[in-house]
XYZ file of C-alpha atoms in Angstrom:
772
model
C -71.137 154.240 -66.284
C -72.889 156.970 -64.175
C -71.891 160.451 -64.337
C -70.924 160.637 -60.676
C -68.197 158.189 -61.273
C -66.320 160.219 -63.560
C -63.889 163.227 -62.343
C -64.725 166.440 -63.319
C -67.911 165.541 -65.163
C -70.876 167.550 -63.651
C -74.362 165.288 -62.978
C -77.065 165.964 -65.510
C -79.623 167.990 -64.562
C -83.196 167.194 -63.778
C -84.602 168.089 -67.379
C -81.823 166.458 -69.015
C -82.524 163.133 -67.071
C -86.085 163.328 -67.596
C -85.647 163.522 -71.573
C -83.160 160.644 -71.550
C -85.398 158.471 -69.379
C -88.289 158.954 -71.677
C -86.622 158.575 -74.643
C -84.757 155.125 -73.363
C -88.547 154.147 -71.976
C -89.989 154.362 -75.619
C -86.914 152.569 -76.998
C -87.656 149.842 -74.576
C -91.344 149.700 -75.586
C -90.475 149.741 -79.095
C -88.329 146.135 -78.630
C -85.012 147.668 -77.357
C -83.942 147.339 -80.882
C -80.060 147.380 -81.636
C -78.453 150.493 -82.980
C -77.383 148.609 -86.410
C -81.088 147.817 -86.636
C -82.179 151.315 -86.121
C -79.351 152.764 -88.453
C -80.795 150.480 -91.255
C -84.509 151.158 -90.544
C -84.782 154.641 -89.745
C -84.979 157.010 -92.574
C -85.204 160.985 -92.252
C -87.332 162.905 -94.195
C -84.858 163.137 -97.008
C -84.143 159.165 -96.968
C -81.047 159.211 -95.213
C -79.910 156.898 -92.540
C -79.511 157.829 -88.920
C -75.884 158.889 -88.168
C -73.643 156.597 -85.901
C -72.564 159.568 -83.921
C -76.050 160.967 -83.647
C -77.727 157.584 -82.433
C -74.568 156.536 -79.901
C -74.779 159.944 -78.374
C -78.785 160.193 -77.993
C -78.797 156.394 -76.296
C -75.977 157.088 -74.124
C -76.872 160.176 -72.666
C -73.913 162.129 -74.315
C -76.021 164.685 -76.395
C -79.139 166.612 -76.482
C -80.841 166.690 -80.289
C -80.400 170.161 -81.515
C -83.607 171.996 -82.224
C -85.525 171.072 -85.378
C -83.503 167.915 -85.761
C -85.000 165.806 -88.669
C -83.251 162.584 -87.043
C -84.731 163.246 -83.822
C -88.211 163.550 -85.302
C -87.457 160.718 -87.680
C -86.265 158.243 -84.937
C -89.207 159.168 -82.382
C -91.952 158.640 -85.328
C -90.151 155.032 -86.006
C -89.820 154.326 -82.251
C -93.703 155.261 -81.721
C -95.066 153.364 -84.533
C -93.234 150.040 -83.611
C -94.163 150.363 -80.110
C -97.667 150.542 -80.836
C -97.532 147.632 -83.081
C -95.976 145.555 -80.439
C -99.108 146.609 -78.401
C -97.720 149.075 -75.894
C -100.286 151.538 -74.477
C -100.200 155.088 -72.464
C -97.530 156.313 -75.309
C -97.401 160.196 -75.853
C -97.012 161.735 -79.078
C -93.861 163.458 -80.741
C -94.707 166.941 -79.034
C -94.235 165.465 -75.582
C -90.840 164.280 -76.464
C -89.855 167.420 -78.271
C -90.720 169.348 -75.235
C -89.083 167.419 -73.104
C -85.761 167.601 -75.597
C -86.248 171.582 -75.444
C -86.201 171.966 -71.760
C -83.110 169.702 -71.624
C -81.375 171.793 -74.219
C -81.980 174.839 -72.136
C -80.769 172.983 -68.905
C -77.840 171.652 -70.427
C -76.768 175.136 -72.015
C -77.093 176.880 -68.464
C -75.338 173.988 -66.780
C -72.280 174.592 -69.185
C -72.079 178.487 -68.709
C -71.776 177.862 -65.148
C -68.448 175.908 -65.618
C -65.280 178.355 -64.797
C -61.841 177.051 -65.663
C -59.523 176.691 -62.971
C -56.512 178.739 -62.397
C -54.503 176.158 -63.299
C -56.165 175.552 -66.662
C -56.138 179.358 -67.300
C -52.532 179.479 -67.102
C -52.008 176.273 -69.299
C -54.001 177.806 -71.978
C -52.269 181.128 -71.937
C -48.702 179.341 -71.750
C -49.755 176.720 -74.606
C -51.290 179.629 -76.663
C -48.092 181.419 -76.755
C -45.884 178.449 -77.677
C -48.248 177.593 -80.448
C -48.168 180.978 -81.980
C -44.366 181.038 -81.779
C -43.654 177.999 -83.339
C -43.805 178.341 -87.052
C -44.566 175.154 -89.166
C -43.866 171.927 -87.466
C -40.310 170.970 -87.530
C -38.586 174.414 -88.786
C -38.697 176.104 -85.402
C -35.216 177.101 -85.959
C -35.720 179.329 -88.911
C -37.147 182.819 -88.479
C -40.750 183.862 -89.123
C -38.843 185.862 -92.093
C -37.664 182.599 -93.743
C -40.622 180.092 -92.706
C -44.136 181.085 -92.965
C -46.100 180.265 -89.878
C -48.513 177.260 -90.094
C -51.737 179.169 -90.373
C -50.412 181.043 -93.271
C -49.975 178.138 -95.279
C -51.661 175.283 -93.758
C -53.662 173.277 -96.540
C -56.377 170.939 -95.615
C -56.034 167.306 -96.409
C -58.412 164.756 -97.715
C -58.654 161.568 -95.607
C -60.170 157.989 -95.726
C -61.978 155.942 -93.095
C -64.154 157.656 -90.108
C -64.005 157.669 -86.709
C -65.944 155.257 -84.480
C -69.420 157.295 -83.848
C -68.430 159.854 -86.371
C -70.242 160.108 -89.284
C -68.466 163.037 -90.927
C -67.191 161.243 -93.621
C -70.701 159.791 -94.531
C -72.204 163.274 -94.650
C -69.592 164.930 -96.589
C -68.160 162.349 -98.789
C -64.773 160.619 -98.244
C -63.049 162.729 -100.702
C -63.928 165.953 -98.432
C -60.797 167.429 -96.625
C -60.334 166.684 -93.063
C -60.992 169.908 -91.171
C -59.310 170.223 -87.814
C -62.787 170.934 -86.092
C -63.497 167.444 -87.262
C -60.663 165.870 -85.249
C -60.948 168.229 -82.235
C -65.025 167.494 -81.704
C -64.701 163.931 -82.920
C -63.784 160.587 -80.921
C -60.409 159.072 -80.380
C -59.031 158.096 -83.431
C -55.533 156.981 -85.098
C -54.510 159.005 -88.169
C -52.420 156.984 -90.682
C -49.924 158.561 -93.378
C -46.882 157.910 -94.802
C -43.336 159.651 -94.377
C -43.960 163.155 -94.691
C -47.686 163.079 -94.978
C -49.086 165.779 -92.744
C -49.632 164.196 -89.447
C -47.724 166.331 -87.397
C -48.973 169.631 -89.312
C -52.701 168.138 -88.699
C -52.166 167.483 -84.991
C -50.638 171.334 -84.716
C -53.664 172.744 -86.530
C -55.986 170.976 -84.208
C -54.173 172.395 -81.327
C -54.651 176.053 -82.745
C -58.405 175.193 -83.316
C -58.803 174.074 -79.949
C -56.963 177.019 -78.424
C -58.727 179.643 -80.509
C -62.182 178.865 -80.667
C -62.681 177.416 -76.947
C -66.252 176.517 -76.007
C -67.689 174.594 -72.836
C -68.021 171.273 -74.655
C -65.114 171.372 -76.626
C -62.077 169.092 -75.479
C -59.147 170.926 -74.597
C -55.963 169.901 -76.677
C -52.666 168.692 -75.300
C -49.850 167.936 -78.001
C -46.991 165.663 -77.102
C -44.608 163.164 -78.635
C -45.646 159.119 -78.062
C -42.373 158.734 -76.740
C -43.608 160.730 -73.498
C -46.085 158.207 -72.681
C -43.815 155.240 -72.890
C -42.483 155.394 -69.151
C -44.645 153.388 -66.632
C -46.854 155.260 -64.429
C -50.288 156.968 -64.436
C -51.093 158.650 -67.826
C -52.147 162.050 -66.021
C -48.440 162.034 -64.633
C -46.955 161.490 -68.193
C -48.554 164.129 -69.746
C -48.001 166.614 -66.551
C -44.534 165.983 -66.998
C -44.349 166.609 -70.734
C -46.311 169.707 -70.088
C -43.635 171.021 -67.283
C -40.884 170.526 -69.512
C -42.555 172.028 -72.544
C -44.002 175.241 -70.676
C -42.086 175.584 -67.332
C -43.991 176.335 -64.647
C -47.587 177.107 -65.025
C -48.208 179.166 -61.741
C -46.817 178.775 -57.927
C -49.132 175.673 -57.649
C -47.240 173.725 -60.175
C -47.601 170.760 -57.740
C -51.217 170.574 -58.602
C -50.366 170.019 -62.677
C -50.544 166.349 -61.963
C -54.364 166.781 -60.528
C -55.153 169.072 -63.599
C -54.767 166.351 -65.998
C -56.245 163.471 -63.768
C -59.958 165.473 -64.256
C -61.448 166.847 -66.807
C -60.784 170.319 -67.639
C -64.595 171.308 -67.973
C -67.365 169.678 -66.616
C -68.585 168.527 -70.305
C -65.000 168.672 -72.179
C -62.157 166.053 -71.744
C -58.729 166.561 -72.327
C -57.786 165.680 -76.016
C -54.255 164.363 -76.349
C -52.734 164.811 -79.626
C -49.781 162.162 -79.521
C -47.606 162.297 -82.592
C -45.131 159.802 -83.865
C -46.361 156.232 -82.550
C -44.045 154.643 -85.031
C -41.180 156.909 -83.924
C -40.823 154.623 -80.518
C -38.605 152.109 -82.235
C -39.120 149.259 -79.469
C -42.376 147.375 -79.890
C -42.666 146.721 -76.298
C -42.526 150.524 -75.843
C -45.307 150.989 -78.470
C -47.580 148.630 -76.762
C -47.088 150.463 -73.382
C -48.242 153.665 -75.245
C -51.286 152.168 -76.528
C -52.167 150.422 -73.142
C -51.878 153.794 -71.575
C -54.400 155.331 -74.301
C -56.681 152.541 -74.436
C -57.303 152.022 -70.741
C -57.562 155.928 -69.951
C -60.245 156.289 -73.198
C -62.566 153.530 -71.693
C -66.159 154.489 -70.554
C -68.880 156.589 -71.631
C -67.316 159.725 -70.320
C -63.620 159.603 -70.010
C -61.342 162.114 -68.967
C -59.013 161.697 -71.857
C -59.669 161.120 -75.567
C -56.829 160.901 -78.034
C -55.604 161.293 -81.446
C -52.672 159.293 -82.316
C -50.544 159.568 -85.478
C -48.475 157.011 -86.807
C -46.661 155.713 -90.341
C -48.616 152.280 -91.235
C -47.697 149.388 -88.605
C -48.245 146.068 -88.516
C -52.135 145.618 -88.184
C -51.911 143.549 -85.138
C -50.390 146.294 -83.285
C -52.956 148.965 -84.460
C -55.784 146.547 -83.914
C -55.047 146.470 -80.256
C -56.749 149.785 -79.747
C -60.144 148.049 -80.543
C -62.601 148.834 -83.136
C -64.175 151.570 -81.065
C -60.993 153.537 -82.018
C -61.631 154.534 -85.750
C -58.889 155.176 -88.198
C -58.298 158.126 -90.855
C -55.570 157.642 -93.619
C -54.542 161.305 -94.734
C -54.232 161.424 -98.364
C -51.339 163.356 -100.605
C -52.196 166.755 -101.703
C -54.188 166.562 -105.389
C -52.765 169.121 -108.024
C -55.041 171.593 -106.989
C -54.151 171.144 -103.163
C -50.841 171.548 -104.406
C -50.973 174.614 -106.342
C -53.169 176.093 -103.306
C -50.382 175.208 -100.842
C -47.521 176.582 -103.191
C -49.699 179.723 -103.916
C -50.106 180.177 -99.783
C -46.330 179.680 -99.039
C -45.011 182.191 -101.851
C -47.732 185.039 -100.441
C -46.449 184.563 -97.270
C -43.033 185.313 -98.227
C -43.950 188.329 -100.008
C -43.233 187.172 -103.483
C -44.731 188.654 -106.225
C -47.276 187.162 -108.687
C -47.583 183.944 -105.960
C -49.614 181.836 -108.325
C -47.144 181.971 -111.529
C -44.330 181.123 -109.339
C -46.469 178.034 -108.235
C -47.572 177.140 -111.437
C -43.741 177.419 -112.360
C -42.746 175.041 -109.538
C -45.340 172.272 -110.459
C -43.946 172.475 -114.064
C -40.340 172.016 -112.642
C -41.503 168.936 -110.799
C -43.553 167.307 -113.501
C -40.470 167.649 -116.078
C -38.359 166.344 -113.107
C -40.194 163.438 -112.749
C -41.488 164.345 -109.152
C -44.960 165.261 -109.689
C -46.394 162.418 -107.714
C -43.667 163.068 -104.969
C -44.700 166.831 -105.074
C -47.867 165.747 -103.434
C -46.722 164.574 -99.981
C -46.730 167.514 -97.674
C -43.100 167.400 -96.666
C -41.890 167.180 -99.915
C -43.974 170.029 -101.255
C -42.573 172.176 -98.346
C -39.034 171.087 -99.416
C -39.323 172.034 -102.976
C -40.803 175.461 -102.054
C -37.905 175.919 -100.086
C -35.299 174.668 -102.956
C -37.497 176.747 -105.440
C -37.236 179.846 -103.318
C -33.462 179.510 -102.898
C -32.986 179.259 -106.338
C -35.904 179.262 -108.767
C -33.891 178.729 -111.928
C -31.921 175.665 -110.732
C -33.059 171.932 -111.947
C -34.971 170.044 -109.380
C -33.079 166.302 -108.638
C -34.636 163.188 -109.913
C -35.185 161.038 -106.904
C -36.275 161.584 -103.462
C -32.574 160.763 -102.039
C -31.481 163.434 -104.463
C -34.358 166.084 -102.974
C -33.144 165.335 -99.253
C -29.297 165.898 -100.484
C -30.160 169.420 -101.745
C -32.539 170.032 -98.885
C -30.201 169.114 -96.375
C -27.269 170.990 -98.179
C -29.194 174.336 -98.227
C -29.781 174.111 -94.353
C -25.881 173.691 -93.765
C -25.348 176.761 -95.810
C -27.675 178.715 -93.892
C -25.874 177.404 -90.952
C -22.646 179.195 -91.898
C -24.597 182.277 -93.131
C -25.909 182.824 -89.498
C -22.155 183.593 -88.388
C -22.232 180.149 -86.500
C -18.398 180.171 -86.468
C -18.188 183.640 -85.332
C -20.662 182.596 -82.268
C -18.933 179.290 -81.229
C -15.697 180.982 -81.536
C -16.479 183.630 -79.450
C -17.742 181.044 -76.572
C -14.431 178.980 -76.885
C -12.462 182.326 -77.293
C -10.144 180.878 -74.207
C -8.714 177.666 -76.266
C -7.167 177.140 -79.178
C -8.838 177.862 -82.532
C -8.982 175.265 -84.145
C -11.342 173.732 -81.547
C -13.830 175.914 -82.512
C -13.425 175.224 -86.286
C -13.276 171.519 -86.029
C -16.436 171.528 -84.075
C -18.450 173.255 -86.432
C -16.715 172.032 -89.703
C -17.493 168.491 -88.269
C -21.101 169.074 -86.989
C -22.639 167.286 -90.281
C -20.691 163.869 -89.329
C -22.264 164.318 -85.714
C -25.390 164.856 -86.806
C -25.107 161.817 -88.876
C -24.215 159.987 -86.157
C -27.028 160.929 -83.844
C -29.191 159.768 -86.694
C -27.733 156.493 -86.925
C -28.289 155.894 -83.267
C -31.593 157.541 -83.032
C -33.002 154.818 -85.667
C -31.455 152.038 -84.017
C -33.211 152.864 -80.824
C -30.005 151.848 -78.901
C -29.813 155.576 -77.334
C -32.211 159.201 -77.194
C -30.568 161.806 -78.698
C -29.685 163.449 -75.240
C -27.395 160.502 -74.293
C -25.597 159.777 -77.590
C -24.958 163.598 -77.413
C -23.606 163.116 -73.854
C -21.236 160.683 -74.960
C -19.864 162.530 -77.584
C -15.943 163.251 -76.991
C -14.939 166.462 -75.489
C -11.469 168.082 -76.590
C -9.000 167.800 -73.872
C -8.668 171.626 -73.280
C -12.370 172.360 -72.927
C -14.300 171.549 -69.653
C -17.004 169.381 -70.225
C -19.431 171.747 -68.629
C -18.478 174.312 -71.320
C -18.401 171.990 -74.573
C -21.703 170.080 -73.884
C -24.203 173.443 -74.064
C -21.996 174.574 -77.341
C -22.243 171.191 -78.734
C -25.761 171.445 -78.084
C -26.174 174.936 -79.957
C -24.042 173.566 -83.172
C -26.433 170.701 -83.366
C -29.527 172.915 -83.161
C -28.144 175.653 -85.343
C -27.777 172.773 -88.315
C -31.707 173.451 -89.025
C -31.821 169.509 -88.720
C -32.561 169.008 -85.049
C -35.116 171.317 -83.070
C -35.618 171.585 -79.062
C -38.974 170.519 -77.810
C -39.742 170.468 -74.416
C -36.314 170.257 -73.252
C -35.493 167.140 -75.703
C -33.649 167.340 -79.042
C -35.471 165.899 -82.126
C -35.116 165.843 -85.531
C -36.460 168.093 -87.932
C -38.662 165.046 -89.455
C -38.366 161.384 -89.084
C -37.609 161.093 -92.798
C -34.645 163.473 -92.401
C -33.012 161.339 -89.557
C -33.327 158.334 -92.323
C -31.662 160.449 -94.727
C -29.013 161.199 -92.596
C -28.579 157.735 -91.208
C -27.839 156.424 -94.622
C -25.754 159.140 -95.387
C -23.475 158.229 -92.355
C -23.377 154.667 -93.614
C -22.027 155.678 -97.184
C -18.970 156.730 -95.730
C -18.072 153.358 -95.460
C -19.288 151.359 -98.734
C -18.735 148.084 -97.077
C -21.295 149.065 -94.285
C -23.510 150.661 -97.016
C -23.558 147.415 -99.090
C -24.346 145.359 -95.983
C -27.203 147.525 -95.086
C -28.749 147.433 -98.720
C -28.474 143.610 -98.660
C -30.017 143.221 -95.368
C -32.917 145.437 -96.507
C -33.506 143.619 -99.470
C -33.035 140.267 -97.883
C -30.600 139.374 -100.753
C -27.526 137.283 -99.665
C -24.369 137.608 -101.467
C -24.577 134.487 -103.148
C -27.987 132.247 -103.666
C -27.123 128.494 -103.499
C -29.467 126.571 -105.979
C -31.432 124.969 -103.021
C -31.782 128.114 -101.214
C -32.953 129.817 -104.348
C -35.663 127.054 -104.737
C -36.574 127.463 -101.189
C -37.339 130.854 -101.642
C -39.524 130.536 -104.758
C -41.903 127.949 -102.895
C -41.980 130.134 -99.847
C -41.843 133.629 -101.467
C -45.411 134.658 -100.118
C -43.807 134.974 -96.689
C -40.280 135.511 -97.437
C -40.831 138.712 -99.615
C -43.019 140.489 -97.766
C -41.051 143.247 -96.806
C -42.722 145.580 -94.296
C -44.446 148.578 -95.591
C -42.843 150.816 -92.730
C -39.385 150.293 -93.698
C -39.993 151.682 -97.285
C -38.675 155.175 -96.738
C -35.322 153.904 -95.176
C -34.962 151.139 -97.716
C -35.766 153.812 -100.767
C -32.793 156.162 -99.145
C -30.335 153.250 -98.968
C -31.139 152.454 -102.615
C -30.678 155.993 -103.935
C -27.408 156.101 -102.229
C -26.541 152.647 -102.700
C -26.977 153.569 -106.668
C -25.041 156.922 -106.346
C -21.948 154.847 -104.864
C -21.970 152.654 -107.683
C -23.488 149.717 -105.492
C -25.470 147.211 -107.785
C -28.773 146.793 -106.791
C -30.742 146.388 -109.952
C -29.492 142.618 -110.043
C -31.288 142.106 -106.614
C -34.378 143.998 -107.432
C -34.775 141.973 -110.653
C -34.192 138.958 -108.825
C -36.804 139.925 -106.219
C -39.037 140.228 -109.049
C -38.406 136.988 -110.765
C -38.330 134.863 -107.332
C -40.278 137.039 -104.815
C -43.817 136.463 -106.005
C -46.270 139.285 -105.278
C -44.596 140.655 -102.162
C -41.031 141.103 -104.137
C -42.883 142.905 -106.970
C -45.206 144.949 -104.945
C -42.195 146.544 -102.897
C -40.423 147.608 -106.022
C -43.647 149.114 -107.466
C -43.938 150.811 -103.696
C -40.388 152.239 -104.479
C -41.149 153.657 -107.495
C -44.413 155.094 -106.550
C -41.982 156.460 -103.388
C -39.655 158.497 -105.762
C -36.771 155.908 -105.686
C -34.687 155.646 -108.612
C -35.105 152.166 -110.273
C -34.636 150.965 -113.855
C -37.705 151.294 -115.825
C -37.283 147.658 -117.079
C -37.276 146.624 -113.469
C -40.575 148.555 -112.875
C -42.464 147.102 -115.865
C -41.522 143.462 -114.895
C -42.594 144.333 -111.181
C -45.998 145.354 -112.854
C -46.360 142.784 -115.276
C -46.012 139.886 -111.987
C -48.273 141.961 -110.173
C -50.988 141.709 -113.227
C -50.594 138.235 -113.150
C -50.660 137.412 -109.237
C -54.151 139.979 -109.584
C -55.715 137.683 -112.266
C -54.951 134.321 -110.474
C -57.342 133.099 -107.929
C -55.094 130.807 -106.234
C -53.087 133.849 -105.070
C -53.935 134.821 -101.764
C -56.548 137.318 -101.194
C -54.775 140.328 -99.561
C -52.104 139.720 -102.141
C -54.141 139.676 -105.056
C -55.793 143.025 -103.537
C -52.711 144.656 -103.005
C -51.669 143.962 -106.707
C -54.759 145.461 -107.949
C -54.341 148.402 -105.800
C -50.219 149.206 -107.039
C -51.784 148.276 -110.617
C -54.465 151.125 -110.275
C -52.095 153.342 -109.032
C -49.640 152.764 -111.701
C -52.227 153.456 -114.269
C -52.582 150.058 -115.556
C -56.053 149.008 -116.848
C -55.544 145.322 -115.875
C -55.916 146.241 -112.073
C -59.574 147.724 -112.849
C -60.470 144.521 -114.603
C -59.326 142.091 -111.941
C -61.450 144.250 -109.350
C -64.252 144.233 -111.642
C -64.440 140.374 -111.223
C -64.043 140.259 -107.796
C -66.930 142.685 -107.274
C -68.775 140.258 -109.066
C -67.728 137.345 -106.961
C -65.660 138.217 -103.803
C -65.811 134.813 -102.365
C -63.396 134.070 -104.738
C -60.796 135.658 -102.716
C -58.520 133.332 -101.135
C -57.977 132.956 -97.457
C -55.911 130.261 -95.129
C -59.306 129.070 -93.929
C -59.242 127.692 -90.364
C -61.092 124.683 -89.727
C -61.734 122.799 -86.295
C -62.194 119.065 -85.750
C -65.761 118.158 -86.747
C -67.171 117.467 -83.151
C -66.063 121.067 -81.995
C -67.893 123.039 -84.693
C -71.084 124.967 -84.062
C -73.344 126.424 -86.262
C -71.930 129.389 -88.122
C -71.912 132.601 -87.877
C -71.856 131.712 -83.948
C -69.440 134.546 -82.575
C -68.672 131.747 -79.933
C -67.454 129.288 -82.711
C -63.753 129.241 -82.643
C -63.609 128.477 -86.477
C -65.519 131.233 -87.408
C -64.189 133.786 -85.323
C -60.744 133.034 -86.753
C -61.521 133.363 -90.182
C -63.857 136.389 -89.608
C -60.341 138.214 -88.660
C -58.826 136.914 -91.769
C -61.654 138.142 -93.955
C -61.649 141.481 -91.872
C -57.777 141.806 -93.441
C -59.452 141.789 -96.868
C -62.257 144.599 -96.168
C -59.397 146.740 -94.961
C -57.638 146.564 -98.134
C -60.901 147.031 -100.216
C -61.778 150.198 -98.060
C -58.455 151.757 -99.114
C -59.017 151.050 -102.460
C -62.874 152.423 -102.316
C -61.727 155.541 -100.428
C -58.370 156.509 -102.259
C -59.193 159.840 -103.622
C -56.362 159.128 -106.603
C -58.552 156.331 -108.005
C -61.727 156.839 -110.154
C -65.235 157.010 -109.098
C -65.449 153.401 -111.040
C -62.866 151.905 -109.149
C -64.442 153.397 -105.609
C -67.825 151.768 -106.628
C -66.431 148.022 -107.441
C -64.400 148.025 -104.444
C -67.263 149.358 -102.351
C -69.786 146.610 -103.534
C -67.047 143.854 -103.522
C -66.355 145.034 -99.707
C -70.338 144.994 -98.678
C -70.808 141.443 -100.257
C -67.654 140.052 -98.383
C -68.770 141.643 -95.437
C -72.239 140.466 -95.498
C -71.208 137.060 -96.059
C -68.432 136.666 -93.652
C -67.824 139.487 -91.400
C -71.186 141.198 -90.916
C -70.374 144.129 -88.938
C -71.667 146.421 -91.762
C -68.754 148.411 -92.596
C -68.950 147.607 -96.181
C -72.539 148.644 -96.199
C -70.994 152.191 -94.578
C -68.610 152.426 -97.303
C -70.916 151.504 -100.206
C -73.598 154.363 -98.652
C -70.721 157.211 -98.866
C -69.665 156.283 -102.259
C -73.449 156.425 -103.372
C -73.384 160.056 -102.200
C -69.880 161.437 -102.822
C -68.884 160.222 -106.355
C -68.963 163.255 -108.941
C -69.923 161.158 -111.641
C -73.391 160.588 -112.326
C -73.150 157.139 -113.520
C -70.830 156.175 -110.726
C -73.647 157.508 -108.040
C -76.015 155.698 -109.875
C -74.421 152.260 -109.914
C -73.713 152.857 -106.245
C -77.151 153.601 -105.366
C -78.675 150.627 -106.991
C -76.133 148.141 -105.239
C -77.163 149.946 -102.078
C -80.524 149.490 -102.168
C -80.076 145.809 -103.173
C -77.684 145.485 -100.261
C -80.007 147.341 -97.825
C -82.970 145.053 -98.330
C -80.739 141.873 -97.982
C -79.191 143.373 -94.777
C -82.788 143.567 -93.171
C -83.795 140.299 -94.299
C -80.453 139.104 -92.403
C -81.002 141.258 -89.300
C -84.485 140.308 -89.259
C -83.229 136.582 -89.480
C -80.936 136.965 -86.572
C -83.290 138.595 -84.013
């Protein structure tokens, strides 16, 4: 794509064009080597390969090398040497290209300084800056700053695994390094995944603040919006403009130009960065696909008007893969013990408590004694624990996730009445019988629960559900609706953003929906059975069928774990027998059933220890059997290691020796249709490549999980690289192995990874030479 065809992008200066043309001419003289080949062959003075982001930007005219860049010197020297080997004549030396680079750098800087923001852009930046500063920690906007610290006061960087396309930040600093908001701000489009309460929204808010408080001519301008705002049909720029107008109101008297503002680049050398929160909260898969369609189409090309960062809980792989390989993924990791201590200390410091470090240490001790040490590492859970501790530092903490949410929502409702809600509502409804105001406030918890149930079912949005709520006969609808809206906002469980009501957090909505179901034991019992796929009776024939087909029948989706966990906790409190169904799931459900039980245990759901132990034993057997399907085997290994069971590590080491033993459902074409693998045009090869890529994703999660040991990281990376080289060949395994070889703190782990990397690099060079 030429720069002239991109709205809002200035044409490259003459000096910039000369530099890029000279570099391209040299690249062609050296044989037009592919980017993966260059990354393997070119080494800087310190022995490091070229970064993906560096090489991609230079070859696509997206960035000029910085002054004194070792990578640029290494690339030019390599291309010059290879071009001479191929017989090229009339070549210049390195100083020629460095002089052109220096002139291009000066021209680019002058062009960027010349760009001035439009009136609408200045109005947007001013309005959103005020909003970002006013809002405290995301989801807690109803409480005053004296009760809840601001995000900038308590935000704790989280570690992440994975990396964005063309972004080598993870390679440079290691996969255990904290993910800084500036990395996300300046990186390419990516998908950020985390479990319930995993810090996704807080990260986006931190990126928003980073973009607003440190503006530069080439830094993207952030816009934060929920994924549902993009679910309507129509141009993306119009959807963004509609949300901004709702959120911020009129920017200037030229508000009709807001659509045009978001249809072009805000600055010549910077796109808009759409911070799209909560893809998983768009319940309808067809609407989620519409959101992904809009983002995928607008971010295409060398210099797009929009880039995006989308957050979501884990969704089916086929949905997330729709964005394509060019959109990288980052998976936020929970706090470790040091992160949690730092977060709690920041929280109590912001609250003005004496000896904040001592209070933080006491809170961590309480969490450990209550069996919540693992759960407390989830950022939202850490926030809730800080609130509960601050309310009563001497109280014992609940022993389950459901109990924790019960205590938290009870605390909110207590504060609701402390805020004189009844007096405020009574004043508004003073012309009507007193019981109207009393009933409205008293029944508000049930109303919020009903709204949560409707919200999760996807049948109606919160605004529609609230409008359908019954109005007492003496009160006009025009009076009743604002009162009702004020009541639900005052509960602290819902907030208002861009004129729309939304729940404090998706997990809060899940908990409240389950609490609503629990008012009717029959409904709760039915919901538990449906979630566990367990009928009231199991005829022998049906049980036998489940045993034969257990791999598929008991693969309960991971994205439903949070809601199911609340169901199980509440069912146990109400005396419903869940243990017999869970034990049966372990006995007849294969790896999928046992994995579900262990995931719930790790999530903080109350499950009998004997059932958990039986599930761990079943996973150990699945991990050791080669006839177990590869993805099930790796998932079993991952859960075993998370539970501290050494059999998971033993099975992983065996796979690192022979990863080809991982079983997939091989696809075979008729003999007469077969080509010569690994031809990408061969359908049989392409289908099996997709299935092997699913194994690579699970191995990558193990290799980059900060909760696991360095030895585990190395063995997973070795297995991933071997599997990649044999069946996929996209170098993702080599990238992960290279990262592990530089980032592991233990010298023995680094030594083992470096030896494996040297051996793998030599084999990759031979493979690439053979394919040229």
